Tab-separated table of C-alpha atoms in Angstrom:
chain	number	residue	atom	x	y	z
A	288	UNK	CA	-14.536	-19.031	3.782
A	289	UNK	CA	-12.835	-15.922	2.605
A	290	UNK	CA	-9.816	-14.629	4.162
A	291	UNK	CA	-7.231	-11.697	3.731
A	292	UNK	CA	-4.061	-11.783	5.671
A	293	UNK	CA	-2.168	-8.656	5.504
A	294	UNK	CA	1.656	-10.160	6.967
A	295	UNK	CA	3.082	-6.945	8.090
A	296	UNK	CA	1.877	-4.990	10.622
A	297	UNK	CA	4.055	-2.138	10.692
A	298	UNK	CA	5.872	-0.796	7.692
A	299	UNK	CA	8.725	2.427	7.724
A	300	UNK	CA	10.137	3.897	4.759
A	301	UNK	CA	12.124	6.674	4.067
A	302	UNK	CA	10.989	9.426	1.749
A	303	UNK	CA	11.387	8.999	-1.838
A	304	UNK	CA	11.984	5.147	-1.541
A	305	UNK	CA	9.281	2.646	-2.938
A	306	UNK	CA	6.353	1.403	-0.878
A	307	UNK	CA	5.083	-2.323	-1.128
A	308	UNK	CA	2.169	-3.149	1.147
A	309	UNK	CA	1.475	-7.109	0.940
A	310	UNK	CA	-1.794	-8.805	0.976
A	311	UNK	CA	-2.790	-12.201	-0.016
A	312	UNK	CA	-6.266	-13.370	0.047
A	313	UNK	CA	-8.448	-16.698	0.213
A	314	UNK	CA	-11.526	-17.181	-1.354
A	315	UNK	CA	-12.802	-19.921	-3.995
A	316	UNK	CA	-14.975	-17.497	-6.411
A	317	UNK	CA	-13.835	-14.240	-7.948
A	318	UNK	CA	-13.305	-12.030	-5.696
A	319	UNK	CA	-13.306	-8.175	-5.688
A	320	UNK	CA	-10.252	-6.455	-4.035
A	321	UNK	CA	-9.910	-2.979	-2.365
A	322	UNK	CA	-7.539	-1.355	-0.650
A	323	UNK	CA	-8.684	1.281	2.053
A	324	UNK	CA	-6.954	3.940	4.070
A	325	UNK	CA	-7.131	5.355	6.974
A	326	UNK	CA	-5.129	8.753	7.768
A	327	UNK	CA	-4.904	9.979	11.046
A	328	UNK	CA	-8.603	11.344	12.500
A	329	UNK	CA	-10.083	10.385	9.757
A	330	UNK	CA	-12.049	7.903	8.418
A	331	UNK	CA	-11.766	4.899	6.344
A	332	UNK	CA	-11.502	5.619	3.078
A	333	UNK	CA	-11.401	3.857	-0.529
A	334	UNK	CA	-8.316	3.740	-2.095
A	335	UNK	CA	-8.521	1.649	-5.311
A	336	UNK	CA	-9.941	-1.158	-6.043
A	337	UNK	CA	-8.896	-4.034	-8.657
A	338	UNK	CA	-12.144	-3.848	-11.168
A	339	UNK	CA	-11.360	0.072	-11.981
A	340	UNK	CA	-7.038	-0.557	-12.734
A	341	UNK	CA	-6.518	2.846	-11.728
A	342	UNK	CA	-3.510	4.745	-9.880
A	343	UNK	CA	-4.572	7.149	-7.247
A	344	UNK	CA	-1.911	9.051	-5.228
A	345	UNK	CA	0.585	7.224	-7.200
A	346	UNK	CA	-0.795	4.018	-5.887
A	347	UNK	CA	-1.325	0.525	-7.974
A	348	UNK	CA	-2.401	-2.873	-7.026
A	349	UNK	CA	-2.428	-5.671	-9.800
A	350	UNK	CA	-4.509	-8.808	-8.703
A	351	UNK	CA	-2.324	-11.884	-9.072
A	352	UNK	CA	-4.677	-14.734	-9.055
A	353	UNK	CA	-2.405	-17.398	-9.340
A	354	UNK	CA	-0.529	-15.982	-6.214
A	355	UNK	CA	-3.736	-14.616	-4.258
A	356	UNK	CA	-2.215	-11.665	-3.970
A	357	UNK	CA	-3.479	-7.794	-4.260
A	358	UNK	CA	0.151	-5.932	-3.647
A	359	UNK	CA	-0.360	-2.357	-3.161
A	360	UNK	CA	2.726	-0.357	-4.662
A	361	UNK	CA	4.401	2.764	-5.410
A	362	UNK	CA	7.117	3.813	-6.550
A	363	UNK	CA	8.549	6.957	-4.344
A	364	UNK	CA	7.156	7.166	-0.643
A	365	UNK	CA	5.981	10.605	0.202
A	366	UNK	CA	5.324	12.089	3.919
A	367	UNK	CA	1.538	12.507	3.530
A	368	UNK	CA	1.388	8.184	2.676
A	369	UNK	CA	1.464	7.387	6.335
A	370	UNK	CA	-1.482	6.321	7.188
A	371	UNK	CA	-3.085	2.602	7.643
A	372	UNK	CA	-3.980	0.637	4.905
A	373	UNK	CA	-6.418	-2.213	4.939
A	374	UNK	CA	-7.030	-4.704	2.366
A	375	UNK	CA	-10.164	-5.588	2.064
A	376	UNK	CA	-12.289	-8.165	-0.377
A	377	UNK	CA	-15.806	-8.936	-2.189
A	378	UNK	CA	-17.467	-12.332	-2.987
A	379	UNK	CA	-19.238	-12.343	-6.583
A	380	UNK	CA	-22.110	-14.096	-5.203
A	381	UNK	CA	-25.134	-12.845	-3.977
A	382	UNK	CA	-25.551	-12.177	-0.050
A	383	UNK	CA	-21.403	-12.328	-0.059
A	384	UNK	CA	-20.815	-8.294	-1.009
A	385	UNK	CA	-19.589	-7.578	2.433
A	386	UNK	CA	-16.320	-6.808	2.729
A	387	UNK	CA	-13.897	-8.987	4.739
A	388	UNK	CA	-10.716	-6.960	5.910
A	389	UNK	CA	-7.098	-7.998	6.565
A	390	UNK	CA	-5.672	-6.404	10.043
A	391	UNK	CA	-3.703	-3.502	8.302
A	392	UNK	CA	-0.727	-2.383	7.830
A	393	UNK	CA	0.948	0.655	9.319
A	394	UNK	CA	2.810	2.768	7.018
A	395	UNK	CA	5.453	5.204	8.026
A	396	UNK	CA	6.619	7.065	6.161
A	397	UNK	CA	10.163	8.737	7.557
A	398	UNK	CA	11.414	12.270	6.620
B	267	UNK	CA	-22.525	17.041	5.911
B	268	UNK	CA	-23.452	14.793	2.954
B	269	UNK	CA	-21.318	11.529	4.100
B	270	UNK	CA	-22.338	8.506	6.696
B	271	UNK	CA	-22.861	10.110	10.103
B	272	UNK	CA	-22.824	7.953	13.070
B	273	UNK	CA	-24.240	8.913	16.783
B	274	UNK	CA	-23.136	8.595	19.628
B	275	UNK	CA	-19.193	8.895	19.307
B	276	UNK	CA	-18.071	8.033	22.521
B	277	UNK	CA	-20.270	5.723	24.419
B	278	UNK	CA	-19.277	4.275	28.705
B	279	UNK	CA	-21.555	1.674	29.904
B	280	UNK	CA	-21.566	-1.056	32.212
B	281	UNK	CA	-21.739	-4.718	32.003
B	282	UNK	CA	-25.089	-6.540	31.458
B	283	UNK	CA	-26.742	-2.931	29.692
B	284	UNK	CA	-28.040	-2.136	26.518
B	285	UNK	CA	-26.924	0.454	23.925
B	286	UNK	CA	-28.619	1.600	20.863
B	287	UNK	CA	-25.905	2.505	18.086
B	288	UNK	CA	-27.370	5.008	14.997
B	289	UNK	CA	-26.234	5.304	11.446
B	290	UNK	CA	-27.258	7.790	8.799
B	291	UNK	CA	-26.061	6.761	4.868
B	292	UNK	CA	-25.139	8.819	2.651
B	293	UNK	CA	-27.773	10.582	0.399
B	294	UNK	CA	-29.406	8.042	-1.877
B	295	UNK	CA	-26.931	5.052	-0.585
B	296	UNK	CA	-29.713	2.112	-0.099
B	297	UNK	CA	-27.381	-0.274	1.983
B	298	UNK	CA	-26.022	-0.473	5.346
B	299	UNK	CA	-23.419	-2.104	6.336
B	300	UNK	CA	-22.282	-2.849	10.394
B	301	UNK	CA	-18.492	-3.519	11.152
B	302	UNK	CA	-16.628	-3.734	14.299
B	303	UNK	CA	-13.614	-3.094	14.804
B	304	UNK	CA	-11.458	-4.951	17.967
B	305	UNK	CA	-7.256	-5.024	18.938
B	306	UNK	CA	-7.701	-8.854	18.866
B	307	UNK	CA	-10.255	-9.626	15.393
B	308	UNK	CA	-9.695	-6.507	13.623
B	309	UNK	CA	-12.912	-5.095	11.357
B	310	UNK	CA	-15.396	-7.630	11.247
B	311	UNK	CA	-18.390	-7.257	9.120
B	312	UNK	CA	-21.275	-8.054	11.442
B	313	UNK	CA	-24.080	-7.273	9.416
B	314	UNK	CA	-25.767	-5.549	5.902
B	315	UNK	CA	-29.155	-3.995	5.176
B	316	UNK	CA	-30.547	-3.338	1.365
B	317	UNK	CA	-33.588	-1.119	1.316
B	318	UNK	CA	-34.948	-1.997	4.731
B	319	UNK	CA	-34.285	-5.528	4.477
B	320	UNK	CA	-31.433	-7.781	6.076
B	321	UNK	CA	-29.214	-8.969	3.353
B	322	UNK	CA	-26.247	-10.538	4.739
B	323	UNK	CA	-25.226	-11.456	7.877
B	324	UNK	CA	-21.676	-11.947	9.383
B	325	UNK	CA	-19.801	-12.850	13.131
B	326	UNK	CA	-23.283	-11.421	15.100
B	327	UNK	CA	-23.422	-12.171	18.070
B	328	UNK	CA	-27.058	-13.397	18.935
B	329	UNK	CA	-27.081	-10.270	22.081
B	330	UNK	CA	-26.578	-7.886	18.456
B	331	UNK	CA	-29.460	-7.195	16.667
B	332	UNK	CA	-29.895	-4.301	13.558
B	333	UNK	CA	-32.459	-2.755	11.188
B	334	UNK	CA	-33.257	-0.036	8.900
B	335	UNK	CA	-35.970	1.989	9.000
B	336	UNK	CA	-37.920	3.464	6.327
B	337	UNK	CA	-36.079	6.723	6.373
B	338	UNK	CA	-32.659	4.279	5.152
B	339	UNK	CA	-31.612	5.086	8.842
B	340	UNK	CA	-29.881	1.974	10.691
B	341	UNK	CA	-29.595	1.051	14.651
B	342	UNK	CA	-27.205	-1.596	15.519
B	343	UNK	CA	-28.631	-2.906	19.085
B	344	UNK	CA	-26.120	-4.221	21.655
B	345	UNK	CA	-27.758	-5.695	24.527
B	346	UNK	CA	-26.532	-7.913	27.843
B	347	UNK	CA	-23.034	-6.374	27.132
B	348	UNK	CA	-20.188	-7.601	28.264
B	349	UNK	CA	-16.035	-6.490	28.603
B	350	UNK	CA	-15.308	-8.165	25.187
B	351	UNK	CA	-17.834	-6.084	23.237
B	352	UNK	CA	-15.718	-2.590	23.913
B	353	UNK	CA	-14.964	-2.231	20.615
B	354	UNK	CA	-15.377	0.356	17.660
B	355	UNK	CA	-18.260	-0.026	15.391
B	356	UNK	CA	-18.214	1.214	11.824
B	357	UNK	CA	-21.617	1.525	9.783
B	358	UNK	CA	-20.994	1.752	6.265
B	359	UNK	CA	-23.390	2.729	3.348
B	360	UNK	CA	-23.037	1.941	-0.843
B	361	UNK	CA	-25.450	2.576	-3.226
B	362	UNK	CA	-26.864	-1.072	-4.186
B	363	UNK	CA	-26.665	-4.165	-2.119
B	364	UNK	CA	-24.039	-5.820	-4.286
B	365	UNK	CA	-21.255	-6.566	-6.725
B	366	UNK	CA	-17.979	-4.155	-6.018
B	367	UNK	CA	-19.946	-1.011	-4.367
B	368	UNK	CA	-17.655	1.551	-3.052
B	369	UNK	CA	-18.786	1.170	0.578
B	370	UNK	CA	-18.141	4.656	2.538
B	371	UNK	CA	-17.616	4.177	5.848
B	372	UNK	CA	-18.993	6.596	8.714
B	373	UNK	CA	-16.466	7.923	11.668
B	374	UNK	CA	-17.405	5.292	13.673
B	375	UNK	CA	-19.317	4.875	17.792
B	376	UNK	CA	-16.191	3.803	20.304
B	377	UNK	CA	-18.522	1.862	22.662
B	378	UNK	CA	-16.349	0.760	26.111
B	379	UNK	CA	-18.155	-1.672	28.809
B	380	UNK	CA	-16.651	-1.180	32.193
């Protein structure tokens, strides 16, 4: 079974400091990792994902497999970051692409 | 709007009804994807549909049933409905069936049973 536990379910953080939003996952294939966002009124959005090693909004997540962990950091907090953020993961094998979600974190981000 | 579109947003009904829940994917996305979303579970994936056909299926209950039209269209069913089933239901929509697909998720139907 494939799992994603995200421990914290409320983050705050001042402006300017850095941001580190924990998730650790379960699952005995390769996985693909995500992490989505949700800002306020809107929807449920990608925000990286592991496969494409890319920063967006200053964002990174490195896939630790010997931990089972998909941290998503960055290094100075800005207002516009609150939001919350879901980690989410991908089986490899076929009829397991869904994507199984971790209960989110909150992110606030303090002036 | 080019995105997933979901109808109804808001949706009251009463215990023991029925409730048909609509999805629209994005332009040229191929697979559907239901989610719901609950205080207690958080988002669940409940079911996925590839080109008209069920592909996957997830923590549906048997009163849930989906499917995709020919149009790419999806209606998630929700019959004999009971308190626990207020929830809100995400459809999402990717462009193939598999490996790491962006999914894009739609706005979401808020469905509460009184």
């Amino acid at each position: 079974a494939q799992r994603v536990t995200q421990p914290e379910k409320l983050l705050s953080v001042f402006k300017g400091a850095p941001v580190e939003l924990k998730c650790n996952y379960s699952y005995s294939g390769s996985p693909e990792l995500f992490w989505y966002v949700q800002y306020s009124r809107q929807r449920l959005q990608l925000l990286l994902r592991h496969i494409s090693r890319e920063s967006i909004k200053g964002f990174t997540a490195d896939l630790n497999k010997g931990e089972t962990s998909f941290h998503l950091k960055k290094p100075f907090a800005q207002e516009e970051d609150s939001a919350m953020y879901y980690c989410a993961l991908s089986g490899s094998g076929a009829g397991s692409y869904q994507l199984t979600f971790g209960k989110g974190t909150k992110l606030s981000v303090i002036p | 709007d080019s995105g997933v579109t979901q109808t109804p947003k808001h949706l009251i009904t009463a215990t023991g009804q029925r409730v048909t829940l609509r999805c629209s994917p994005r332009s040229g996305d191929l697979s559907v994807y239901w989610y719901q979303q609950s205080l207690d579970q958080g988002l669940q994936f409940l079911i996925q549909y590839y080109n008209g056909e069920e592909r996957a299926k997830g923590n549906i209950l048997e009163r849930f049933s989906a499917q995709q039209f020919p149009d790419l269209h999806s209606e998630l069913n929700l019959s004999s409905l009971e308190l626990g089933d207020s929830a809100l239901y995400f459809c999402a929509s990717s462009v193939y069936g598999g490996g790491a697909n962006e999914q894009f998720f739609g706005p979401g139907t808020r469905l509460t049973v009184l």
